[in-house]
mmCIF file of C-alpha atoms in Angstrom:
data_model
loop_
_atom_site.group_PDB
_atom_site.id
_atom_site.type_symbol
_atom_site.label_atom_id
_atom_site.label_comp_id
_atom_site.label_asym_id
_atom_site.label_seq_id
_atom_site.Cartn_x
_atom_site.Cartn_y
_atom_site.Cartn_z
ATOM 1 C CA UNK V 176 170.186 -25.761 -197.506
ATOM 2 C CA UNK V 177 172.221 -28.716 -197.274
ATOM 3 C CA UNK V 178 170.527 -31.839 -199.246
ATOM 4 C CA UNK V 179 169.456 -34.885 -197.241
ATOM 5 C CA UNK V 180 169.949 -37.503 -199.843
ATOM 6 C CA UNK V 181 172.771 -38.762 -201.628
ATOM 7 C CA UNK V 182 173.211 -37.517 -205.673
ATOM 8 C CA UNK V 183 173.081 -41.083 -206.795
ATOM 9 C CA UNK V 184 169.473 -43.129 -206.148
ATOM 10 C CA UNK V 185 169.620 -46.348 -205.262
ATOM 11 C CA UNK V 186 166.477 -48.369 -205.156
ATOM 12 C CA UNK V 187 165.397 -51.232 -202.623
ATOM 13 C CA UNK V 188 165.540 -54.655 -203.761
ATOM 14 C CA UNK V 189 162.206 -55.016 -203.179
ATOM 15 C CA UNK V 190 160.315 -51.887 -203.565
ATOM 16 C CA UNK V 191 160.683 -48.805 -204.840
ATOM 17 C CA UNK V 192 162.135 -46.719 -201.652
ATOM 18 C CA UNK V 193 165.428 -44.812 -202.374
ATOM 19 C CA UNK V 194 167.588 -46.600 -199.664
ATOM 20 C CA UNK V 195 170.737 -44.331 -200.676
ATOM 21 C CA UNK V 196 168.214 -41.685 -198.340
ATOM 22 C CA UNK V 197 170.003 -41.107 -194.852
ATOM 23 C CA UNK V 198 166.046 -41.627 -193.908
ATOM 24 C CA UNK V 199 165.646 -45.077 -195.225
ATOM 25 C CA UNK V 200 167.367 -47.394 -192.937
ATOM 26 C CA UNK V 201 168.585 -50.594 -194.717
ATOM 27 C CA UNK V 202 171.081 -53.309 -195.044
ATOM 28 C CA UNK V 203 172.269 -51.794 -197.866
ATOM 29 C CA UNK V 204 170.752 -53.691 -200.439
ATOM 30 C CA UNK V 205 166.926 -53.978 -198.800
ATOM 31 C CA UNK V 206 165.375 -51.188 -196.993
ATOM 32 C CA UNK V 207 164.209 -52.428 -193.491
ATOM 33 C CA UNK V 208 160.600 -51.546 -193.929
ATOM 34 C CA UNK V 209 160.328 -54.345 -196.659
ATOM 35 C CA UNK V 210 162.979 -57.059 -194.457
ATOM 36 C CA UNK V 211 160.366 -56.624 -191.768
ATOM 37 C CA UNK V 212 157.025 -56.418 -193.372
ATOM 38 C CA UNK V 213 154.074 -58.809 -192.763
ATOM 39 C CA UNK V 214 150.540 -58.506 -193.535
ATOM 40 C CA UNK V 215 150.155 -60.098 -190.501
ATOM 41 C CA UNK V 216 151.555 -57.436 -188.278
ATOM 42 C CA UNK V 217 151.078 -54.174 -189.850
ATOM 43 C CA UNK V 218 151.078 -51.628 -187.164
ATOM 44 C CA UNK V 219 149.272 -48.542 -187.643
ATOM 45 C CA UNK V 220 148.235 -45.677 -184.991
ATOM 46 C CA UNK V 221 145.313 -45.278 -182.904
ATOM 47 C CA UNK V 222 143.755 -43.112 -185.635
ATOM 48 C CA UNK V 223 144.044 -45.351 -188.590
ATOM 49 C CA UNK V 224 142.663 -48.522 -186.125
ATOM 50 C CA UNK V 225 139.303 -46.417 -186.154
ATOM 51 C CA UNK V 226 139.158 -46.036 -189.985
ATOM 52 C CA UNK V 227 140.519 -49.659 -191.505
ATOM 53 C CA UNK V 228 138.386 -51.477 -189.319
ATOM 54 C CA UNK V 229 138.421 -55.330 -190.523
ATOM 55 C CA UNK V 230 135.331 -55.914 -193.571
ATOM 56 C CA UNK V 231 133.271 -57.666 -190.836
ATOM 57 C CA UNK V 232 133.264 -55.178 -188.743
ATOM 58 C CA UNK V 233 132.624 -52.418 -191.557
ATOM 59 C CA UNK V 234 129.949 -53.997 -192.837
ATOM 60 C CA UNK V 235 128.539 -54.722 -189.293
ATOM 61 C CA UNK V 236 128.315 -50.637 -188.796
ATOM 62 C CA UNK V 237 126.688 -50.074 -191.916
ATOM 63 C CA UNK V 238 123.866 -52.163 -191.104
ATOM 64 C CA UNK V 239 123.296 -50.923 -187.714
ATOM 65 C CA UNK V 240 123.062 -47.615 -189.186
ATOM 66 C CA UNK V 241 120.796 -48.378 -192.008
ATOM 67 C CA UNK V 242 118.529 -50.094 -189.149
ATOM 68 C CA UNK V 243 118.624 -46.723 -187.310
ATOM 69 C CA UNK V 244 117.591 -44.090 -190.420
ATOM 70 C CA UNK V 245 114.540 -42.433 -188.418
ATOM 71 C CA UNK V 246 117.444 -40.929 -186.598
ATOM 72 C CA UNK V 247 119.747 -39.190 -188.881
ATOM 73 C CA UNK V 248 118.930 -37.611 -192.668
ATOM 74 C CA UNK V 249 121.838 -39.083 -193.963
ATOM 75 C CA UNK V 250 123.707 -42.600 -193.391
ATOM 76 C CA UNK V 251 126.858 -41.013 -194.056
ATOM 77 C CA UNK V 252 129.324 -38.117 -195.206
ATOM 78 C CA UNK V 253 131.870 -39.230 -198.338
ATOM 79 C CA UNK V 254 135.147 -36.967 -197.996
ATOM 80 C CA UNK V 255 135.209 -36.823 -201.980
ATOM 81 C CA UNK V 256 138.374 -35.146 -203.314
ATOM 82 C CA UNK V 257 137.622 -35.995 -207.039
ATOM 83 C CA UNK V 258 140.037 -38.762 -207.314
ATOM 84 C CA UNK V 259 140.183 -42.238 -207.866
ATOM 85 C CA UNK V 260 139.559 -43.922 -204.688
ATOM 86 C CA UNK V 261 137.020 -41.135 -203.033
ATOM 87 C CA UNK V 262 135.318 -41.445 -206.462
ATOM 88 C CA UNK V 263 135.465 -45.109 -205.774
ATOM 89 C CA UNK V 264 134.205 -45.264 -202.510
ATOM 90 C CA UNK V 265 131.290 -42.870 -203.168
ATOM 91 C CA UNK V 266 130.052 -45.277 -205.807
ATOM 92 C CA UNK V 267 130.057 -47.907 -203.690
ATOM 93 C CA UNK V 268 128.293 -46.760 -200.520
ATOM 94 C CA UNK V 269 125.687 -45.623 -203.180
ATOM 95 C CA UNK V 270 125.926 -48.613 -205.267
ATOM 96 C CA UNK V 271 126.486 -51.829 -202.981
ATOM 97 C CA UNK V 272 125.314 -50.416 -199.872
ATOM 98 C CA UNK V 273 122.712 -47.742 -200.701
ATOM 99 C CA UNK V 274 123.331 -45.383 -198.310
ATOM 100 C CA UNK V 275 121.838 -41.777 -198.206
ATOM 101 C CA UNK V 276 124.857 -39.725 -199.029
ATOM 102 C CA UNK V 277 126.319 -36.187 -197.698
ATOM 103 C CA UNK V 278 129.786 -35.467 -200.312
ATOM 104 C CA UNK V 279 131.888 -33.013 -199.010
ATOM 105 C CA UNK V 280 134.623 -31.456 -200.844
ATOM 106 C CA UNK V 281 137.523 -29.478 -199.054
ATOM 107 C CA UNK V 282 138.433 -27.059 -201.918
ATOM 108 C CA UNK V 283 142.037 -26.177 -201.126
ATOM 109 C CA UNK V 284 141.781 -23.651 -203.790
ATOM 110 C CA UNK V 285 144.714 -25.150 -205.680
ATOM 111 C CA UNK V 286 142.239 -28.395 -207.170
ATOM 112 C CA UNK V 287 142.663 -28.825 -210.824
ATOM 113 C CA UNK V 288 139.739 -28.371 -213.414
ATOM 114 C CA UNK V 289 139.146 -32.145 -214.327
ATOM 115 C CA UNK V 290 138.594 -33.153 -210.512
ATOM 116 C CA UNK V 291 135.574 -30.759 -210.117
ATOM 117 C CA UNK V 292 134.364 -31.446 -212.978
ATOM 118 C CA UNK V 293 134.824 -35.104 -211.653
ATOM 119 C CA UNK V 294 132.766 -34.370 -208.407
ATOM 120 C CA UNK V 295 130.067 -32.945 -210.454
ATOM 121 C CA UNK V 296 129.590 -35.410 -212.654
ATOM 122 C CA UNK V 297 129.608 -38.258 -210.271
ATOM 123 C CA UNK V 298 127.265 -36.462 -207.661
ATOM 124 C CA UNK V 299 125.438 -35.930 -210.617
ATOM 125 C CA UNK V 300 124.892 -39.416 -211.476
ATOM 126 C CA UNK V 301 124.220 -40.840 -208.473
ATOM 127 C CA UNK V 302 121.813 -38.172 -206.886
ATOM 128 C CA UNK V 303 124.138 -37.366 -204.070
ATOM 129 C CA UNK V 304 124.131 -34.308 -202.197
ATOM 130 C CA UNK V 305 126.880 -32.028 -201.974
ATOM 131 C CA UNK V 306 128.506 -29.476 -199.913
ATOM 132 C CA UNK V 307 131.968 -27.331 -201.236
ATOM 133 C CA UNK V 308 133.678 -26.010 -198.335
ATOM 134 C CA UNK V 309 136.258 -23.384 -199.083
ATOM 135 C CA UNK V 310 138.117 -22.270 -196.098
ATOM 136 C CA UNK V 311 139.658 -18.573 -196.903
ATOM 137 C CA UNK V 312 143.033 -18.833 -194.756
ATOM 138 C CA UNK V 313 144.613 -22.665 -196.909
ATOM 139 C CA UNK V 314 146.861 -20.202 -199.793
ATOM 140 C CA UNK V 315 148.237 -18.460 -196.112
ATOM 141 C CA UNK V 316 149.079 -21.645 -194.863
ATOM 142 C CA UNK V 317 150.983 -22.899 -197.889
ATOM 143 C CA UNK V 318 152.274 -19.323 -198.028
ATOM 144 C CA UNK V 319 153.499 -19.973 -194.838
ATOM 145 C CA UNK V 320 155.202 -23.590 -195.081
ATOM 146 C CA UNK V 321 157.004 -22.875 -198.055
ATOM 147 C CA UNK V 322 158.607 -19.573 -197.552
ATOM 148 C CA UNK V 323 159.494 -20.661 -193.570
ATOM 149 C CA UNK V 324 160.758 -23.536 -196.035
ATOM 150 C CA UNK V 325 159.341 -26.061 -193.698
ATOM 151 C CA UNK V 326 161.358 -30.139 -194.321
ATOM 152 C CA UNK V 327 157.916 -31.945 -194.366
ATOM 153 C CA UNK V 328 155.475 -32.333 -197.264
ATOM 154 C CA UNK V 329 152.945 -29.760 -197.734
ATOM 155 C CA UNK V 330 150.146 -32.252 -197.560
ATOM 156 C CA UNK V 331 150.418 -33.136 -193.801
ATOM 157 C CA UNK V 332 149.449 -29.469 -193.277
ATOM 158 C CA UNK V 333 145.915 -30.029 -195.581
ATOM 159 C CA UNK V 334 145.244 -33.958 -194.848
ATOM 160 C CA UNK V 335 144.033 -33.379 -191.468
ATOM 161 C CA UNK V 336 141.772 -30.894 -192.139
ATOM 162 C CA UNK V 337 140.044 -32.757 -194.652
ATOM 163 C CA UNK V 338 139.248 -35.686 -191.808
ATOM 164 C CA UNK V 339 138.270 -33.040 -188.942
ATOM 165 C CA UNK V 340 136.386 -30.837 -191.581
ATOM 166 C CA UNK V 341 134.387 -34.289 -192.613
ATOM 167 C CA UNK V 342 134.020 -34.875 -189.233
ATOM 168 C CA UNK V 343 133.122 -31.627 -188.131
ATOM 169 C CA UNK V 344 129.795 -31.762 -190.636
ATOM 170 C CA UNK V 345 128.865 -34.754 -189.222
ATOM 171 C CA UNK V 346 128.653 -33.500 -186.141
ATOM 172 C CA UNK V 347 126.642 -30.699 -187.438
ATOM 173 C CA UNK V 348 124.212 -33.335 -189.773
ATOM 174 C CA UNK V 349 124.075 -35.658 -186.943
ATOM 175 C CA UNK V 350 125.315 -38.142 -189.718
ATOM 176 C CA UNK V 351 126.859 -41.216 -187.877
ATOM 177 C CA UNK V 352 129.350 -42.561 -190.573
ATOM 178 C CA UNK V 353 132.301 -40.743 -192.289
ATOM 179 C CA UNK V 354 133.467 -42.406 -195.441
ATOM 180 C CA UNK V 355 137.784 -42.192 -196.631
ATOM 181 C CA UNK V 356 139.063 -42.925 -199.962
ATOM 182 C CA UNK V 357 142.081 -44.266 -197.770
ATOM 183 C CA UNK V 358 143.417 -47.473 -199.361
ATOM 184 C CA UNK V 359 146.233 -49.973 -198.089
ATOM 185 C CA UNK V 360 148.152 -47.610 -199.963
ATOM 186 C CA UNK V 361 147.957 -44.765 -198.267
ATOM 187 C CA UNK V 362 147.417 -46.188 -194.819
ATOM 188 C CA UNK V 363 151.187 -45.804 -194.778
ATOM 189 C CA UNK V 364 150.562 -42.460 -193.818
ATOM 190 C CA UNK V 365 149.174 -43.743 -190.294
ATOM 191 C CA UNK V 366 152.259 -46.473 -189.694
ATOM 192 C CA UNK V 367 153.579 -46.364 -186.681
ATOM 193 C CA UNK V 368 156.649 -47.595 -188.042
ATOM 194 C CA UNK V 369 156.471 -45.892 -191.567
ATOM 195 C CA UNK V 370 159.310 -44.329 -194.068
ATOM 196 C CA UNK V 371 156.464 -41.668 -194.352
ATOM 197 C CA UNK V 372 157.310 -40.421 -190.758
ATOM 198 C CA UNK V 373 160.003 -38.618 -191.275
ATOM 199 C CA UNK V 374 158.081 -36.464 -194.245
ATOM 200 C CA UNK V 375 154.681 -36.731 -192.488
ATOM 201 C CA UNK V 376 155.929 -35.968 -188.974
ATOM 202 C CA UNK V 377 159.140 -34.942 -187.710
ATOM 203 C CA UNK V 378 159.291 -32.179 -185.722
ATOM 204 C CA UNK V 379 155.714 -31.342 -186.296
ATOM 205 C CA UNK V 380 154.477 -30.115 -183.089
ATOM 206 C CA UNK V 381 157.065 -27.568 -183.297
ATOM 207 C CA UNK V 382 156.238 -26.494 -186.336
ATOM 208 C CA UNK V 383 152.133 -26.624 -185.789
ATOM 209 C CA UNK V 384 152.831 -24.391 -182.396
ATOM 210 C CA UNK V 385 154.442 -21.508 -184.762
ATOM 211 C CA UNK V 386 152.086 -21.835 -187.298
ATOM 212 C CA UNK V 387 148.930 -21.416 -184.713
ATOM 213 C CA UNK V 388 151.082 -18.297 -183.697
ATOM 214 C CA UNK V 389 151.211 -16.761 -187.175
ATOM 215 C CA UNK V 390 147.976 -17.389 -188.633
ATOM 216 C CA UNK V 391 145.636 -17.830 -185.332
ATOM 217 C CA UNK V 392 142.572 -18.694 -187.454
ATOM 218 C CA UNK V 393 144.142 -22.132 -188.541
ATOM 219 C CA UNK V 394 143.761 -23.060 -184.225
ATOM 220 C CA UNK V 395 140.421 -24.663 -184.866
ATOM 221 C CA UNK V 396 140.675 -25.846 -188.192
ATOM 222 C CA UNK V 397 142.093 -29.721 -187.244
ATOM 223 C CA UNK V 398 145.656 -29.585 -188.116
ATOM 224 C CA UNK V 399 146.357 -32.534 -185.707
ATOM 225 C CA UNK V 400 144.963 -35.804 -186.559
ATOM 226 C CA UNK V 401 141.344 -36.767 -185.809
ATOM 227 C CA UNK V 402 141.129 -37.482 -181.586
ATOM 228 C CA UNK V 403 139.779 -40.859 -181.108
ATOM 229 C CA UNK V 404 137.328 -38.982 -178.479
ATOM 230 C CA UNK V 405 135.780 -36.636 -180.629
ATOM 231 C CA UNK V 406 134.718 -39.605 -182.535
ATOM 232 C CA UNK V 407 133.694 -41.324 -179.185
ATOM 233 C CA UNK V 408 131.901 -38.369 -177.838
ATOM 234 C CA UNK V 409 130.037 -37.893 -180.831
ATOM 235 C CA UNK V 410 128.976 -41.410 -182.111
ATOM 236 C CA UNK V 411 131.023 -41.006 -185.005
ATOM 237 C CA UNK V 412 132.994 -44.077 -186.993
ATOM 238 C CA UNK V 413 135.680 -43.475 -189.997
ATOM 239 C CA UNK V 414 135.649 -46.359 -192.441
ATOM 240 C CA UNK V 415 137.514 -46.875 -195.523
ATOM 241 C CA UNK V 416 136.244 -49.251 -197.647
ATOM 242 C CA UNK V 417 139.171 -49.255 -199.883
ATOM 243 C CA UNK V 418 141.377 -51.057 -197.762
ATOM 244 C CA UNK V 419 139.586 -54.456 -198.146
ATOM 245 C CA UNK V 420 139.767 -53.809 -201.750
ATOM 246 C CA UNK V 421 142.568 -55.138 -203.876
ATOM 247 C CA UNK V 422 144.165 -52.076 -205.473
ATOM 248 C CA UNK V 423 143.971 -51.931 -209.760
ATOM 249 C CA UNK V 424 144.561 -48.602 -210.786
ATOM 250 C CA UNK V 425 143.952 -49.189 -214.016
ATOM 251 C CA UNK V 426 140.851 -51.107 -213.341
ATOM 252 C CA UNK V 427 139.809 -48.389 -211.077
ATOM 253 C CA UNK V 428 140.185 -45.637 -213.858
ATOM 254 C CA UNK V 429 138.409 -47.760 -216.857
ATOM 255 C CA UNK V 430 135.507 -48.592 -214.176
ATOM 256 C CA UNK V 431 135.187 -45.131 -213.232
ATOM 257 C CA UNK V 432 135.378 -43.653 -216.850
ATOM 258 C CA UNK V 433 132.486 -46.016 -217.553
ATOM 259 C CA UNK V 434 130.091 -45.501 -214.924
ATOM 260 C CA UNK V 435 130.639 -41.794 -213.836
ATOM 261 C CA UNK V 436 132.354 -40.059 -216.959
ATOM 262 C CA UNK V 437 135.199 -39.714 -214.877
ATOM 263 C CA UNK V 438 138.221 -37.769 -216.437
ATOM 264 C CA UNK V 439 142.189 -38.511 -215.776
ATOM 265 C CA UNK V 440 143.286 -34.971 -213.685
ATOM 266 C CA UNK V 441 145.110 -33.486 -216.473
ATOM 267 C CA UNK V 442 149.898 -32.916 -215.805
ATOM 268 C CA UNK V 443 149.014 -34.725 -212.786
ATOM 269 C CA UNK V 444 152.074 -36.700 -210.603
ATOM 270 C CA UNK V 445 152.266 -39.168 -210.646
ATOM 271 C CA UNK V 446 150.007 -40.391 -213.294
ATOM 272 C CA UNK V 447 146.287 -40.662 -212.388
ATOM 273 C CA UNK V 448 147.249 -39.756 -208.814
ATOM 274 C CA UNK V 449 146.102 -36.952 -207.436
ATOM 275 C CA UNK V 450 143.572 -33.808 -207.598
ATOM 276 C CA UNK V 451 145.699 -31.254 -206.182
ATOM 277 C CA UNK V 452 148.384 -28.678 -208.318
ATOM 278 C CA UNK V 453 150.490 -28.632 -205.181
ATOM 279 C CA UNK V 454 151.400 -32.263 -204.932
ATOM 280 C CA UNK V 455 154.136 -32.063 -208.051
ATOM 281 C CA UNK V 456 156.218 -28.836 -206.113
ATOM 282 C CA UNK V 457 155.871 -30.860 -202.718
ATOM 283 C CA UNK V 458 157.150 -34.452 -204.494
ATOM 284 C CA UNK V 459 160.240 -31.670 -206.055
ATOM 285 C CA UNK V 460 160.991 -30.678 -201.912
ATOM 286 C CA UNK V 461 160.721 -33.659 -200.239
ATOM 287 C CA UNK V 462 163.235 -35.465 -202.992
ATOM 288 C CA UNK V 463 165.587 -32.577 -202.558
ATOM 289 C CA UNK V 464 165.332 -32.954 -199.046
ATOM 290 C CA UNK V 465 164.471 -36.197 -198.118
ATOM 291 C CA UNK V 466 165.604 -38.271 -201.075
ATOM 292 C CA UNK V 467 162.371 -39.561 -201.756
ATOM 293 C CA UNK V 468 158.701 -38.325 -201.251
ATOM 294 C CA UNK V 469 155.416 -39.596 -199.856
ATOM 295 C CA UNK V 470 153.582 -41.130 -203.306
ATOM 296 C CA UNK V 471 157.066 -43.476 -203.043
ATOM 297 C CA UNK V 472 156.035 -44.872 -199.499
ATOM 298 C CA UNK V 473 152.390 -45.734 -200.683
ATOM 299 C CA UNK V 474 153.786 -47.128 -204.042
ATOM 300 C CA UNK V 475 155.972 -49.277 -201.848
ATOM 301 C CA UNK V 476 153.757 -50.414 -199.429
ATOM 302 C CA UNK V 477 151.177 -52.009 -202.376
ATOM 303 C CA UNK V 478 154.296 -53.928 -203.482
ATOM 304 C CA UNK V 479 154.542 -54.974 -200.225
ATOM 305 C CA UNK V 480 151.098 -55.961 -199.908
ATOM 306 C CA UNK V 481 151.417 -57.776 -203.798
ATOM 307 C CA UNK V 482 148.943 -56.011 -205.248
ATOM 308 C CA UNK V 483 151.803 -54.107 -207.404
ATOM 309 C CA UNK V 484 155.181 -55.530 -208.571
ATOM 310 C CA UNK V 485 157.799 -53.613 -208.532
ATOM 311 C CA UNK V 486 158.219 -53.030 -212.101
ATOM 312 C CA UNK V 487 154.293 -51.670 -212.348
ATOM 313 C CA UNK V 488 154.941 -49.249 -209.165
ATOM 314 C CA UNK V 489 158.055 -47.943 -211.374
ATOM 315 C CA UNK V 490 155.854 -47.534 -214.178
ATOM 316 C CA UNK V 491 153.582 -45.272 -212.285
ATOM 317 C CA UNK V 492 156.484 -43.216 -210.543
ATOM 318 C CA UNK V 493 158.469 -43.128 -213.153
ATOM 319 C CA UNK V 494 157.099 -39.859 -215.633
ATOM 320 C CA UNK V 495 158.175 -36.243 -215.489
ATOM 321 C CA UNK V 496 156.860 -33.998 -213.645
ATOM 322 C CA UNK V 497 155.732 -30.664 -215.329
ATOM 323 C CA UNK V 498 158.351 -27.709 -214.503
ATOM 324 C CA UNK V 499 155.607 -25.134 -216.047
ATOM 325 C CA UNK V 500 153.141 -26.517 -213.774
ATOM 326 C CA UNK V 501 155.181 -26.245 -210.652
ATOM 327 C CA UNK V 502 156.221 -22.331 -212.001
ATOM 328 C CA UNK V 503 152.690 -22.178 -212.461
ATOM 329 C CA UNK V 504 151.847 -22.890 -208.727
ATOM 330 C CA UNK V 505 154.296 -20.987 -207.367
ATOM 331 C CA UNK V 506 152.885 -17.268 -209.306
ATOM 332 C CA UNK V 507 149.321 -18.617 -207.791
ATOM 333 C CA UNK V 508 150.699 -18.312 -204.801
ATOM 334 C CA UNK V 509 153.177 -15.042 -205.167
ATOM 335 C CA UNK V 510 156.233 -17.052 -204.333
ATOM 336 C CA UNK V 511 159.684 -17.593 -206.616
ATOM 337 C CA UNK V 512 161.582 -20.647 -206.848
ATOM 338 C CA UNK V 513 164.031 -18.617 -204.110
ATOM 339 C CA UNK V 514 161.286 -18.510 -201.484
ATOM 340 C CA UNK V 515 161.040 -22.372 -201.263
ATOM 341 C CA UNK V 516 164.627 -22.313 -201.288
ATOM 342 C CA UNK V 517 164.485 -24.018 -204.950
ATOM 343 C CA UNK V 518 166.891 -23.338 -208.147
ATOM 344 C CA UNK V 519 166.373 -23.885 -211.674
ATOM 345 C CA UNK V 520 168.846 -26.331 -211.525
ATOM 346 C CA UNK V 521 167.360 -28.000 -208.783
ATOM 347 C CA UNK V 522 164.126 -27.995 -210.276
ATOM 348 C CA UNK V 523 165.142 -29.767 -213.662
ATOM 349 C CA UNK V 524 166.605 -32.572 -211.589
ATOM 350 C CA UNK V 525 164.086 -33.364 -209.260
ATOM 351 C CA UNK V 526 160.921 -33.496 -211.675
ATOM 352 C CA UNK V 527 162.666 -36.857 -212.622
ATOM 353 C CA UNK V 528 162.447 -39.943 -210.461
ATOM 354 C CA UNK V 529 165.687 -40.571 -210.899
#
């Protein structure tokens, strides 16, 4: 498999995208996504209008739905992976807005221990209802991507189906709110002119089509994004509180350790990131085959926004990531370093950043 970036990295001026990356355009010096950026003019998709809604307007739909509780048992559903920012914003629909609260967690069946224990412990503490939904068929579909050796990240095929599977309960609840950890951050993964497109995206109907052939089951699971009329049809809004928030992750983690217990997920990449054991392989393809990953695009769009300099993002990006842990991975799911189309080789140099 012939690699898709260059064997030297060379960073953006400005943020922390590898513009060396035949998918980064740039003038050689900046990539384009930063030359062009205003907070003014962010573009995102259809989807992603529907969950960062402005604060006004967010705030507006809470209190309409607090002022209609004789209809519904809960005010709203908290997608709560056991990280950071769906931590976060459970705590604060609780806390600052005192909503009645349905968590749901989509258990991949590849979450590390902390992050349960996480989801416990906060649900725990702030009397919140909880539902662990399991689906049987998620280790076939990573099966699947990684031995067809599919050039996206491994995530676009399990994001989705957290959103539809939140959205799915509510329907079944009758619960009129569905609550994202999404944060400015990661609202790069719904920018209609994003570097995350070509990891998030490209040739993805294709690929969706064969998968639907080869495991039939994952047809009505929500591997597209969430339709904008399902939420119509059902009186259903997506909010994300985080993206009104500025973004501290440090702040974030000493607030949360306080309050909740909460626990840093333990050989976790990057640092303080993310809940799931898959993410370090995926970051190890998609810089073999992309030059750069998907954490990089979210890291860059903060500095973008200001709310990290460059030198913090690097600081964040910049740790190993664990070779045992992505061996480790791989025996969960039966598969060799050959049937992701990986060497050792390869391996040692792409747990580095750079």
């Amino acid at each position: 498999e012939k690699e898709s970036n260059l064997s030297e990295v060379k960073l953006c001026s400005t943020c922390v995208l590898n513009i060396n990356s035949k998918f980064v355009p740039s003038d050689g010096e900046q990539c384009l996504y930063c030359r062009d950026f205003s907070k003014e003019t962010v573009s995102l998709d259809n989807t992603a209008e529907q969950i960062f809604h402005s604060k006004a307007i967010m705030e507006d739909t809470i209190a309409k739905v607090k002022a209609n509780r004789d209809k519904h048992d809960y005010d709203c559903l908290v997608l709560l992976s056991g990280g950071k920012d769906s931590t976060m914003a459970l705590y604060h629909m609780k806390t600052k807005y005192d909503l009645r609260i349905l968590a749901l967690t989509v258990d991949n069946g590849l979450i590390f221990p902390t992050p349960v224990e996480n989801i416990k412990a906060a649900c725990r503490t702030l009397e919140v209802d909880h539902i662990l939904y399991k689906p049987y068929f998620m280790e076939k579909v990573y099966r699947w991507v990684l031995t067809n050796q599919v050039p996206i990240s491994i995530c676009r095929f399990c994001n989705p189906l957290n959103f539809n599977s939140g959205l799915q309960f509510a329907k079944r609840f009758k619960i009129p709110l569905v609550i994202h950890g999404y944060s400015k951050a990661q609202s790069e993964l719904m920018g209609e002119n994003s570097a995350v497109i070509p990891l998030w995206e490209e040739n993805i109907a294709e690929h969706l089509q064969k998968l639907f052939e080869e495991i039939p089951e994952t047809r009505n699971i929500g591997l597209t994004k969430p339709e904008i009329t399902f939420l119509n049809e059902n009186d259903i809004t997506l909010l994300s509180p985080w993206y009104h928030e500025d973004y501290d992750i440090n702040k974030i983690r000493e607030f949360l350790k306080e309050k909740l217990g909460w626990r840093d997920t333990e050989k976790s990449y990057p640092k303080f990131a993310t809940n799931c054991m898959l993410y370090s392989l995926d970051t190890v393809l998609l810089r073999k085959r992309k030059g750069y990953n998907v954490v990089d695009c979210e890291a860059a769009r903060l500095v973008r926004f200001g709310e990290l300099t460059k030198d913090q993002a690097l600081a964040n990006l910049d740790s190993d990531i664990s070779i045992p842990s992505v061996n480790n991975v791989l025996n969960r799911l039966g598969l060799s370093l050959n049937d992701v189309g990986l060497t050792e080789k390869e391996l040692e140099k792409y747990s580095h950043f750079q």
